[in-house]
Amino acid sequence: MKSVGFVGVGVMGAGMVKNLLQAGFHVSVYNRTREKAEGVLALGARWCESPGDCAEGKDAVVTIVGYPADVEGIYFGPGGILDRAKKGAALIDMTTTSPAQAQRIHRAAAERGMDFLDAPVSGGQGGAAAGTLAIMVGGDKAAFDRCMPIFSAMGKNIVYEGPPGAGQHTKAANQIALSGALCGAAEAISYAIRAGLDPERMLATIMTGAAGSWQLSNQGPRMISGDDSPVFYTKHFIKDLKIAMDEGTALGADLSMTSMVLGRMERLAQEGKGDLGTQAIIHTYL
Amino acid sequence: MKSVGFVGVGVMGAGMVKNLLQAGFHVSVYNRTREKAEGVLALGARWCESPGDCAEGKDAVVTIVGYPADVEGIYFGPGGILDRAKKGAALIDMTTTSPAQAQRIHRAAAERGMDFLDAPVSGGQGGAAAGTLAIMVGGDKAAFDRCMPIFSAMGKNIVYEGPPGAGQHTKAANQIALSGALCGAAEAISYAIRAGLDPERMLATIMTGAAGSWQLSNQGPRMISGDDSPVFYTKHFIKDLKIAMDEGTALGADLSMTSMVLGRMERLAQEGKGDLGTQAIIHTYL
């Protein structure tokens, strides 16, 4: 495992490629907008003209793009990754996408003698830059073990979750749990404001106890100060929650709270606020 | 401030009285069931035959009982605390009850030349025993300052939240935020189980990141193992959430998630599960 093709050098990918280069991998990159790749090209990454070019002949191919439709295109499109990667290659999709899609790509890869792992991440741009991402991996255990040097270069909390799709299912569970803490923070803060409390004082009081959460501590102060700048985009959260709802519905899971949060996020997007951070959910409460 | 009357020597009160005694206060106690007070009587607390007896002549009176109706009875009942406490006494209700009730008691106390503080806590039996409770206080600031030695004997994170009722409003906000994290944990875990994930592995993966919460880390493992033993009783949570909903409705607050969680808790109680811990919400999802 020396040569890596990397598709998707955006906010996340740039840091991840930098860390792969520092770990000694030969990295070839493709991105829809070439300018975004200039930083890693200056660090020694090689430019490719298409996802297929990026995959050809490489020991491993890592992808992290926007939406399930983008994943579909780069893997299944004509001259795409599945057409061009070599037999024995390890394909790793780190996009947050659907478990069903991950399972389909896994089957297609297996038919071609390739490994496929679904390996979505959490930890954001900061974690990508610092190489401290949490990586949730589904697929064959042997492939997971084989790819560990690649994962180790990019993350810290790297967990084999189970068969194909298990990484995506874990990420969906992550977004579901996060939704609860997020709307809990928003309901508590909007209640506190209406009750005439000093919301900052309220927050400082409750965030260290049984009501505490990452969302309350980190997004709560932004909700109070009216800082809508994105740590995580509302439009991307909508994508993630739609995946969770689709899968959950198919599985017969009760996702009452998640569904309610998705509805609020979609309302924000309809108002042209999809580029705000997820803490903007507070606007649906005030 | 040397003599303290303490009404309600239950699971929480016993630890709190012990800490007051250790801090050098002379404590007189009343409890509906005398047996529960035997522990603190052995440590030097004096027994009283009624809440009124307990209040008479004391510098301060601390109450922590079950429900708003109990608070009503001990303060406003014939021969109750407001009848018997001396002028200049500081009355402190640490029960989780309604802001409106706290404001009414405050007015009645003021008419009699007494101070009243609403000072609900969080931190549970462990915090009460260790003297590390979070205490959220509403009322007059001068009374808060005057009572600080009493609060310091029982808690660590002691915050003046604002005017009468502000302590109870803060506790309501705490229970609202907690509800979100709790149902987020339950939806994520029930989803993970249906998706065929190893829920413990999923939990270990997500609980350190942006989805993390006290509820996920502490109640999640109990939800997975089927341990319904109470850290916090479902029946008490129902009381707290009803208060939050009543106040929230009066204030025009949107508490969609909180209302949904209350509905699930009430369903548990209707099934005779009110004595289970709040993590039993998972049964409404599986």
Coordinates of C-alpha atoms in Angstrom, one line a residue:
Chain A
M1 CA 0.0 0.0 0.0
K2 CA 2.1 2.9 -1.2
S3 CA 0.1 4.7 -3.9
V4 CA -3.2 6.3 -3.1
G5 CA -5.7 8.0 -5.4
F6 CA -7.8 10.6 -3.6
V7 CA -11.0 12.0 -5.0
G8 CA -12.5 15.1 -3.4
V9 CA -10.0 17.6 -2.1
G10 CA -12.5 19.9 -0.3
V11 CA -12.6 21.3 3.2
M12 CA -12.1 17.8 4.6
G13 CA -10.1 16.2 1.9
A14 CA -7.3 18.8 1.9
G15 CA -6.3 18.0 5.4
M16 CA -6.6 14.3 4.9
V17 CA -4.3 14.3 1.8
K18 CA -1.8 16.4 3.6
N19 CA -1.7 13.8 6.4
L20 CA -1.4 10.9 3.9
L21 CA 1.6 12.7 2.2
Q22 CA 3.2 13.3 5.6
A23 CA 2.8 9.6 6.4
G24 CA 4.8 8.8 3.2
F25 CA 2.0 7.8 0.8
H26 CA 2.3 8.7 -2.9
V27 CA -1.0 10.6 -3.4
S28 CA -2.7 11.4 -6.7
V29 CA -5.7 13.7 -6.5
Y30 CA -8.7 14.7 -8.4
N31 CA -11.2 17.5 -7.5
R32 CA -14.1 19.0 -9.5
T33 CA -12.6 22.4 -8.9
R34 CA -8.8 22.2 -9.5
E35 CA -8.0 25.4 -7.5
K36 CA -9.0 23.8 -4.3
A37 CA -6.3 21.2 -4.8
E38 CA -3.5 23.6 -5.3
G39 CA -2.5 23.5 -1.7
V40 CA -1.9 19.7 -1.7
L41 CA -0.3 19.8 -5.1
A42 CA 2.3 22.2 -3.7
L43 CA 3.0 19.6 -1.0
G44 CA 3.7 16.9 -3.5
A45 CA 0.4 15.4 -4.6
R46 CA 0.0 14.6 -8.3
W47 CA -2.9 16.0 -10.3
C48 CA -5.3 13.7 -12.3
E49 CA -7.8 14.8 -14.9
S50 CA -10.6 12.5 -13.7
P51 CA -11.7 10.2 -10.9
G52 CA -10.9 7.2 -13.2
D53 CA -7.3 8.5 -13.9
C54 CA -6.9 9.0 -10.1
A55 CA -7.9 5.4 -9.5
E56 CA -5.9 3.7 -12.2
G57 CA -3.1 1.5 -11.0
K58 CA -3.3 2.7 -7.4
D59 CA -3.1 0.3 -4.4
A60 CA -5.9 2.3 -2.7
V61 CA -8.5 4.8 -3.8
V62 CA -10.0 7.2 -1.2
T63 CA -13.1 9.2 -2.0
I64 CA -14.9 12.0 0.0
V65 CA -17.3 14.0 -2.0
G66 CA -20.6 15.7 -1.4
Y67 CA -23.8 13.8 -2.0
P68 CA -24.8 10.2 -2.8
A69 CA -25.3 11.2 -6.4
D70 CA -21.7 12.3 -6.6
V71 CA -20.5 9.0 -5.1
E72 CA -22.7 7.2 -7.7
G73 CA -21.1 9.1 -10.5
I74 CA -17.4 8.7 -9.6
Y75 CA -17.8 4.9 -8.9
F76 CA -20.3 3.7 -11.5
G77 CA -19.9 6.4 -14.1
P78 CA -18.3 5.5 -17.5
G79 CA -14.5 5.5 -17.0
G80 CA -15.2 5.8 -13.3
I81 CA -13.4 4.2 -10.4
L82 CA -14.8 0.7 -10.7
D83 CA -13.9 0.7 -14.4
R84 CA -10.3 1.9 -13.9
A85 CA -9.1 0.7 -10.5
K86 CA -6.8 -2.4 -10.6
K87 CA -7.7 -5.8 -9.4
G88 CA -6.8 -6.1 -5.7
A89 CA -7.2 -2.4 -5.1
A90 CA -8.8 -1.2 -1.9
L91 CA -11.6 1.3 -2.5
I92 CA -12.6 3.5 0.5
D93 CA -15.5 5.8 0.4
M94 CA -15.4 8.3 3.3
T95 CA -18.4 10.4 2.2
T96 CA -21.4 10.2 4.5
T97 CA -23.8 8.4 2.2
S98 CA -26.4 5.6 2.4
P99 CA -25.7 2.1 3.8
A100 CA -27.6 0.7 0.8
Q101 CA -25.3 2.5 -1.7
A102 CA -22.2 1.3 0.2
Q103 CA -23.5 -2.3 0.0
R104 CA -24.1 -1.9 -3.8
I105 CA -20.6 -0.5 -4.4
H106 CA -19.2 -3.3 -2.2
R107 CA -20.9 -6.0 -4.4
A108 CA -19.7 -4.3 -7.6
A109 CA -16.2 -4.1 -6.3
A110 CA -16.2 -7.7 -5.2
E111 CA -17.2 -8.8 -8.7
R112 CA -14.1 -7.0 -10.0
G113 CA -11.8 -8.5 -7.4
M114 CA -11.5 -5.2 -5.5
D115 CA -12.1 -4.5 -1.8
F116 CA -14.6 -1.8 -0.8
L117 CA -14.9 -0.2 2.6
D118 CA -17.5 2.4 3.7
A119 CA -15.7 4.7 6.1
P120 CA -17.5 7.9 7.0
V121 CA -15.9 10.2 9.5
S122 CA -16.7 12.6 12.2
G123 CA -14.5 15.4 13.6
G124 CA -14.9 18.0 10.9
Q125 CA -12.3 20.2 9.2
G126 CA -10.3 20.5 12.5
G127 CA -10.1 16.7 12.9
A128 CA -9.2 16.3 9.2
A129 CA -6.4 18.8 9.5
A130 CA -5.1 17.4 12.7
G131 CA -5.4 13.8 11.7
T132 CA -7.7 13.1 14.6
L133 CA -10.9 12.0 12.7
A134 CA -13.1 9.3 14.1
I135 CA -13.5 6.8 11.3
M136 CA -16.4 4.3 11.3
V137 CA -15.7 1.4 8.9
G138 CA -17.9 -1.2 7.3
G139 CA -16.8 -4.0 5.0
D140 CA -14.6 -7.1 5.1
K141 CA -12.4 -7.3 8.2
A142 CA -9.3 -8.3 6.2
A143 CA -9.6 -5.3 4.0
F144 CA -10.0 -3.1 7.1
D145 CA -6.8 -4.5 8.6
R146 CA -5.0 -4.0 5.3
C147 CA -6.1 -0.4 5.1
M148 CA -5.2 0.5 8.7
P149 CA -2.0 2.4 7.7
I150 CA -4.2 4.7 5.5
F151 CA -6.8 5.2 8.2
S152 CA -4.1 5.7 10.9
A153 CA -2.6 8.5 8.8
M154 CA -5.9 10.4 8.9
G155 CA -7.7 9.5 12.1
K156 CA -7.4 8.5 15.8
N157 CA -10.6 6.7 16.8
I158 CA -10.8 4.1 14.0
V159 CA -13.4 1.4 14.5
Y160 CA -14.4 -1.7 12.5
E161 CA -18.2 -1.6 12.9
G162 CA -19.1 -4.7 10.9
P163 CA -20.1 -5.8 7.4
P164 CA -20.6 -3.5 4.3
G165 CA -22.8 -0.5 5.3
A166 CA -22.0 -0.8 9.0
G167 CA -19.8 2.3 8.8
Q168 CA -22.6 4.3 7.2
H169 CA -25.2 2.9 9.7
T170 CA -22.9 4.0 12.6
K171 CA -22.6 7.5 11.1
A172 CA -26.4 7.6 10.8
A173 CA -26.7 6.7 14.4
N174 CA -24.2 9.5 15.2
Q175 CA -26.4 12.0 13.4
I176 CA -29.5 10.8 15.1
A177 CA -28.0 11.1 18.6
L178 CA -26.6 14.5 17.7
S179 CA -30.0 15.7 16.5
G180 CA -31.5 15.0 20.0
A181 CA -28.8 16.9 21.8
L182 CA -29.0 19.8 19.2
C183 CA -32.8 20.2 19.5
G184 CA -32.6 19.8 23.3
A185 CA -30.1 22.7 23.4
A186 CA -32.3 24.8 21.1
E187 CA -35.5 24.1 23.2
A188 CA -33.8 24.8 26.5
I189 CA -32.2 28.0 25.2
S190 CA -35.4 29.3 23.6
Y191 CA -37.4 28.4 26.8
A192 CA -34.8 30.2 28.9
I193 CA -35.0 33.4 26.8
R194 CA -38.8 33.5 27.0
A195 CA -38.6 32.8 30.7
G196 CA -36.4 35.9 31.1
L197 CA -33.4 34.0 32.3
D198 CA -29.8 35.1 31.4
P199 CA -29.3 32.3 28.8
E200 CA -25.5 32.3 29.2
R201 CA -25.8 31.9 33.0
M202 CA -28.3 29.1 32.5
L203 CA -26.0 27.4 30.0
A204 CA -23.0 27.6 32.3
T205 CA -25.1 26.1 35.1
I206 CA -26.5 23.1 33.3
M207 CA -23.8 22.1 30.8
T208 CA -21.6 20.3 33.3
G209 CA -24.3 18.0 34.6
A210 CA -26.7 15.3 33.3
A211 CA -28.1 17.7 30.6
G212 CA -24.6 18.2 29.2
S213 CA -23.7 17.5 25.7
W214 CA -21.1 18.5 23.0
Q215 CA -23.9 20.3 21.2
L216 CA -25.0 22.2 24.3
S217 CA -21.4 23.3 25.2
N218 CA -20.3 24.1 21.6
Q219 CA -23.4 25.1 19.7
G220 CA -25.4 26.6 22.7
P221 CA -23.2 29.7 23.0
R222 CA -23.5 30.3 19.2
M223 CA -27.3 30.0 19.4
I224 CA -27.3 32.6 22.2
S225 CA -25.0 35.1 20.5
G226 CA -26.7 34.6 17.1
D227 CA -23.5 33.3 15.5
D228 CA -24.8 31.2 12.5
S229 CA -21.4 30.5 11.0
P230 CA -21.1 26.9 9.9
V231 CA -19.1 24.3 11.8
F232 CA -21.4 21.9 10.0
Y233 CA -23.7 23.1 7.2
T234 CA -27.4 22.8 7.5
K235 CA -27.6 21.5 3.9
H236 CA -25.2 18.7 4.6
F237 CA -27.1 17.8 7.8
I238 CA -30.3 17.6 5.8
K239 CA -28.6 15.1 3.5
D240 CA -27.4 13.0 6.5
L241 CA -30.7 13.0 8.2
K242 CA -32.6 12.1 5.0
I243 CA -30.3 9.0 4.8
A244 CA -31.0 8.2 8.4
M245 CA -34.8 8.6 7.8
D246 CA -34.8 6.5 4.6
E247 CA -32.8 3.7 6.2
G248 CA -34.7 4.0 9.5
T249 CA -38.1 3.8 7.7
A250 CA -36.9 0.7 5.8
L251 CA -35.8 -0.9 9.1
G252 CA -39.1 0.0 10.9
A253 CA -37.2 2.2 13.3
D254 CA -39.1 4.9 15.2
L255 CA -37.3 8.2 14.6
S256 CA -39.9 10.7 15.8
M257 CA -37.4 13.2 17.1
T258 CA -35.0 12.9 14.2
S259 CA -37.9 13.4 11.8
M260 CA -38.9 16.6 13.6
V261 CA -35.3 17.9 13.5
L262 CA -35.1 17.1 9.8
G263 CA -38.3 19.1 9.2
R264 CA -36.9 22.1 10.9
M265 CA -33.6 21.9 8.9
E266 CA -35.6 21.7 5.7
R267 CA -37.6 24.7 6.7
L268 CA -34.3 26.6 7.1
A269 CA -33.1 25.5 3.7
Q270 CA -36.4 26.6 2.1
E271 CA -35.8 30.0 3.6
G272 CA -32.4 30.1 1.9
K273 CA -30.5 29.3 5.1
G274 CA -28.9 26.0 4.1
D275 CA -25.4 27.5 4.2
L276 CA -25.8 28.4 7.9
G277 CA -24.5 26.1 10.6
T278 CA -26.8 23.6 12.2
Q279 CA -27.1 25.7 15.3
A280 CA -29.4 27.9 13.2
I281 CA -32.1 25.4 14.3
I282 CA -32.7 27.9 17.1
H283 CA -34.3 30.3 14.5
T284 CA -37.1 27.7 14.2
Y285 CA -37.8 28.1 17.9
L286 CA -37.6 31.8 18.5
Chain B
M1 CA -27.3 31.6 60.4
K2 CA -26.7 28.8 62.8
S3 CA -30.0 27.0 63.1
V4 CA -31.6 25.2 60.2
G5 CA -34.9 23.4 59.9
F6 CA -34.9 20.8 57.2
V7 CA -38.1 19.2 55.8
G8 CA -37.7 16.2 53.6
V9 CA -35.1 13.7 54.6
G10 CA -35.3 11.3 51.6
V11 CA -32.8 10.0 49.2
M12 CA -31.5 13.5 48.5
G13 CA -32.2 15.2 51.9
A14 CA -30.3 12.6 54.0
G15 CA -26.9 13.5 52.4
M16 CA -27.7 17.2 52.4
V17 CA -28.5 17.2 56.2
K18 CA -25.3 15.2 56.9
N19 CA -23.3 17.9 55.1
L20 CA -25.0 20.7 56.9
L21 CA -24.2 19.0 60.2
Q22 CA -20.6 18.6 59.2
A23 CA -20.4 22.3 58.3
G24 CA -21.4 23.1 61.9
F25 CA -25.1 24.0 61.5
H26 CA -27.7 23.0 64.1
V27 CA -30.2 21.0 62.1
S28 CA -33.7 20.1 63.1
V29 CA -35.5 17.7 60.7
Y30 CA -39.0 16.6 59.7
N31 CA -39.9 13.8 57.3
R32 CA -43.2 12.1 56.6
T33 CA -41.7 8.7 57.4
R34 CA -39.6 9.1 60.5
E35 CA -37.5 5.9 59.9
K36 CA -35.8 7.6 56.9
A37 CA -34.5 10.3 59.2
E38 CA -32.9 7.8 61.7
G39 CA -29.5 8.1 60.0
V40 CA -29.2 11.8 60.4
L41 CA -30.7 11.8 63.9
A42 CA -27.8 9.5 64.9
L43 CA -25.4 12.1 63.5
G44 CA -26.9 14.8 65.7
A45 CA -30.0 16.2 63.9
R46 CA -33.0 16.9 66.2
W47 CA -36.4 15.4 65.3
C48 CA -39.5 17.6 64.9
E49 CA -43.1 16.5 64.8
S50 CA -44.2 18.7 61.9
P51 CA -42.9 21.0 59.2
G52 CA -44.2 23.9 61.3
D53 CA -42.3 22.7 64.4
C54 CA -39.2 22.3 62.2
A55 CA -39.5 26.0 61.0
E56 CA -40.2 27.7 64.3
G57 CA -37.5 30.0 65.5
K58 CA -34.9 28.8 62.9
D59 CA -32.6 31.2 61.0
A60 CA -33.2 29.2 57.9
V61 CA -35.6 26.5 56.7
V62 CA -34.7 24.2 53.8
T63 CA -37.3 22.0 52.1
I64 CA -36.9 19.2 49.5
V65 CA -40.0 17.1 49.1
G66 CA -41.7 15.3 46.3
Y67 CA -44.4 17.1 44.3
P68 CA -45.7 20.7 44.0
A69 CA -48.7 19.6 46.1
D70 CA -46.4 18.6 48.9
V71 CA -44.6 21.9 48.7
E72 CA -48.0 23.7 48.8
G73 CA -49.0 21.8 51.9
I74 CA -45.8 22.4 54.0
Y75 CA -45.7 26.1 53.2
F76 CA -49.3 27.1 53.1
G77 CA -51.0 24.4 55.2
P78 CA -52.4 25.4 58.6
G79 CA -49.5 25.5 61.1
G80 CA -47.1 25.3 58.1
I81 CA -43.8 26.9 57.5
L82 CA -45.2 30.4 56.5
D83 CA -47.3 30.4 59.7
R84 CA -44.5 29.3 62.1
A85 CA -41.2 30.6 60.7
K86 CA -39.8 33.7 62.4
K87 CA -39.6 37.2 60.8
G88 CA -36.3 37.5 59.1
A89 CA -36.0 33.8 58.4
A90 CA -34.6 32.6 55.1
L91 CA -36.9 29.9 53.5
I92 CA -35.3 27.8 50.8
D93 CA -37.2 25.3 48.7
M94 CA -34.9 22.9 46.9
T95 CA -37.7 20.7 45.4
T96 CA -38.0 20.8 41.7
T97 CA -41.4 22.5 41.4
S98 CA -43.0 25.2 39.3
P99 CA -41.7 28.8 38.8
A100 CA -45.2 30.1 39.4
Q101 CA -45.4 28.3 42.7
A102 CA -42.0 29.6 43.7
Q103 CA -43.1 33.2 42.9
R104 CA -46.3 32.7 45.0
I105 CA -44.3 31.5 48.0
H106 CA -41.9 34.4 47.6
R107 CA -44.7 36.9 47.7
A108 CA -46.3 35.3 50.8
A109 CA -42.9 35.2 52.5
A110 CA -42.2 38.8 51.7
E111 CA -45.6 39.8 53.2
R112 CA -44.4 38.2 56.5
G113 CA -40.9 39.7 56.4
M114 CA -39.2 36.5 55.4
D115 CA -36.9 35.7 52.5
F116 CA -37.7 32.9 50.1
L117 CA -35.3 31.4 47.5
D118 CA -36.2 28.7 44.9
A119 CA -33.1 26.5 44.7
P120 CA -33.6 23.2 42.8
V121 CA -30.6 21.0 42.4
S122 CA -29.1 18.6 40.0
G123 CA -26.5 15.9 40.7
G124 CA -28.7 13.2 42.2
Q125 CA -28.1 11.1 45.3
G126 CA -24.4 11.0 44.7
G127 CA -24.1 14.7 44.5
A128 CA -26.2 15.1 47.6
A129 CA -24.0 12.7 49.6
A130 CA -20.7 14.2 48.3
G131 CA -21.8 17.8 48.7
T132 CA -21.3 18.5 45.1
L133 CA -24.8 19.4 43.9
A134 CA -25.4 22.0 41.3
I135 CA -27.8 24.6 42.9
M136 CA -29.8 27.0 40.7
V137 CA -31.1 29.8 42.8
G138 CA -33.9 32.4 42.2
G139 CA -35.0 35.1 44.5
D140 CA -33.5 38.3 46.0
K141 CA -29.8 38.6 45.5
A142 CA -29.2 39.8 49.1
A143 CA -31.0 36.7 50.4
F144 CA -28.9 34.5 48.1
D145 CA -25.7 36.0 49.5
R146 CA -26.9 35.6 53.0
C147 CA -27.6 31.9 52.4
M148 CA -24.4 31.1 50.7
P149 CA -22.9 29.3 53.7
I150 CA -25.9 26.9 53.6
F151 CA -25.6 26.3 49.9
S152 CA -21.8 25.9 50.1
A153 CA -22.3 23.1 52.6
M154 CA -24.4 21.1 50.2
G155 CA -23.2 22.0 46.7
K156 CA -20.3 23.1 44.4
N157 CA -21.8 24.8 41.3
I158 CA -24.0 27.4 43.0
V159 CA -25.5 30.0 40.7
Y160 CA -27.7 33.0 41.3
E161 CA -30.0 32.8 38.2
G162 CA -32.2 35.8 38.8
P163 CA -35.5 36.9 40.4
P164 CA -38.0 34.6 42.1
G165 CA -38.7 31.5 39.9
A166 CA -35.4 31.8 38.0
G167 CA -34.0 28.8 39.8
Q168 CA -37.0 26.7 38.8
H169 CA -36.9 28.0 35.3
T170 CA -33.3 27.0 35.0
K171 CA -34.1 23.5 36.3
A172 CA -36.8 23.3 33.7
A173 CA -34.3 24.3 31.0
N174 CA -32.0 21.6 32.3
Q175 CA -34.7 18.9 32.0
I176 CA -35.6 20.1 28.5
A177 CA -32.0 19.9 27.3
L178 CA -31.7 16.5 29.0
S179 CA -34.8 15.2 27.3
G180 CA -33.2 15.9 23.9
A181 CA -30.0 14.1 24.7
L182 CA -32.0 11.2 26.2
C183 CA -34.3 10.6 23.2
G184 CA -31.3 11.1 20.9
A185 CA -29.5 8.3 22.7
A186 CA -32.6 6.1 22.5
E187 CA -33.3 6.7 18.8
A188 CA -29.7 6.1 17.9
I189 CA -29.5 2.9 19.9
S190 CA -32.7 1.5 18.6
Y191 CA -31.7 2.4 15.1
A192 CA -28.3 0.7 15.6
I193 CA -30.0 -2.5 16.9
R194 CA -32.4 -2.7 13.9
A195 CA -29.5 -2.0 11.5
G196 CA -27.7 -5.0 12.9
L197 CA -24.8 -3.0 14.4
D198 CA -23.1 -4.0 17.6
P199 CA -24.7 -1.2 19.7
E200 CA -21.9 -1.1 22.3
R201 CA -19.3 -0.6 19.6
M202 CA -21.4 2.0 17.9
L203 CA -21.8 3.8 21.3
A204 CA -18.0 3.7 22.0
T205 CA -17.4 5.2 18.5
I206 CA -19.8 8.1 18.7
M207 CA -19.9 9.2 22.3
T208 CA -16.6 11.1 22.3
G209 CA -17.5 13.3 19.4
A210 CA -20.1 15.9 18.4
A211 CA -23.0 13.5 19.2
G212 CA -21.6 13.0 22.7
S213 CA -23.7 13.7 25.9
W214 CA -23.9 12.7 29.5
Q215 CA -27.1 10.8 28.7
L216 CA -25.4 8.9 25.8
S217 CA -22.4 7.9 27.9
N218 CA -24.2 7.1 31.1
Q219 CA -27.7 6.0 30.1
G220 CA -26.8 4.5 26.7
P221 CA -25.0 1.5 28.2
R222 CA -28.0 0.8 30.5
M223 CA -30.4 1.0 27.5
I224 CA -28.3 -1.5 25.7
S225 CA -27.9 -3.9 28.6
G226 CA -31.5 -3.6 29.6
D227 CA -30.7 -2.2 33.0
D228 CA -33.8 -0.2 34.0
S229 CA -32.7 0.5 37.6
P230 CA -33.3 4.2 38.5
V231 CA -30.7 6.8 38.6
F232 CA -33.6 9.2 38.1
Y233 CA -37.2 7.9 38.3
T234 CA -39.5 8.1 35.3
K235 CA -42.3 9.3 37.6
H236 CA -40.3 12.2 38.8
F237 CA -39.2 13.1 35.3
I238 CA -42.8 13.2 34.3
K239 CA -43.5 15.7 37.1
D240 CA -40.5 17.8 36.0
L241 CA -41.5 17.7 32.3
K242 CA -45.1 18.6 33.1
I243 CA -43.9 21.7 34.9
A244 CA -41.7 22.6 31.9
M245 CA -44.6 22.1 29.5
D246 CA -47.0 24.1 31.6
E247 CA -44.6 27.0 31.9
G248 CA -43.5 26.7 28.3
T249 CA -47.0 26.8 27.1
A250 CA -47.8 29.9 29.2
L251 CA -44.7 31.5 27.7
G252 CA -45.5 30.6 24.1
A253 CA -42.4 28.4 23.9
D254 CA -42.1 25.6 21.2
L255 CA -41.3 22.4 23.1
S256 CA -42.0 19.9 20.4
M257 CA -39.3 17.4 21.4
T258 CA -39.9 17.8 25.1
S259 CA -43.6 17.2 24.6
M260 CA -42.8 14.0 22.6
V261 CA -40.5 12.8 25.4
L262 CA -43.1 13.5 28.1
G263 CA -45.7 11.5 26.1
R264 CA -43.3 8.5 26.0
M265 CA -42.6 8.8 29.8
E266 CA -46.4 8.9 30.5
R267 CA -46.9 5.8 28.4
L268 CA -44.2 4.1 30.5
A269 CA -46.0 5.2 33.7
Q270 CA -49.4 4.0 32.3
E271 CA -47.8 0.6 31.8
G272 CA -46.8 0.6 35.5
K273 CA -43.1 1.4 34.8
G274 CA -43.0 4.8 36.6
D275 CA -40.5 3.4 39.1
L276 CA -38.0 2.5 36.3
G277 CA -35.1 4.9 35.5
T278 CA -35.6 7.4 32.7
Q279 CA -33.4 5.2 30.4
A280 CA -36.5 3.0 30.1
I281 CA -37.6 5.4 27.3
I282 CA -35.7 2.9 25.1
H283 CA -38.7 0.5 25.6
T284 CA -40.9 2.9 23.7
Y285 CA -38.6 2.6 20.7
L286 CA -38.0 -1.1 20.6

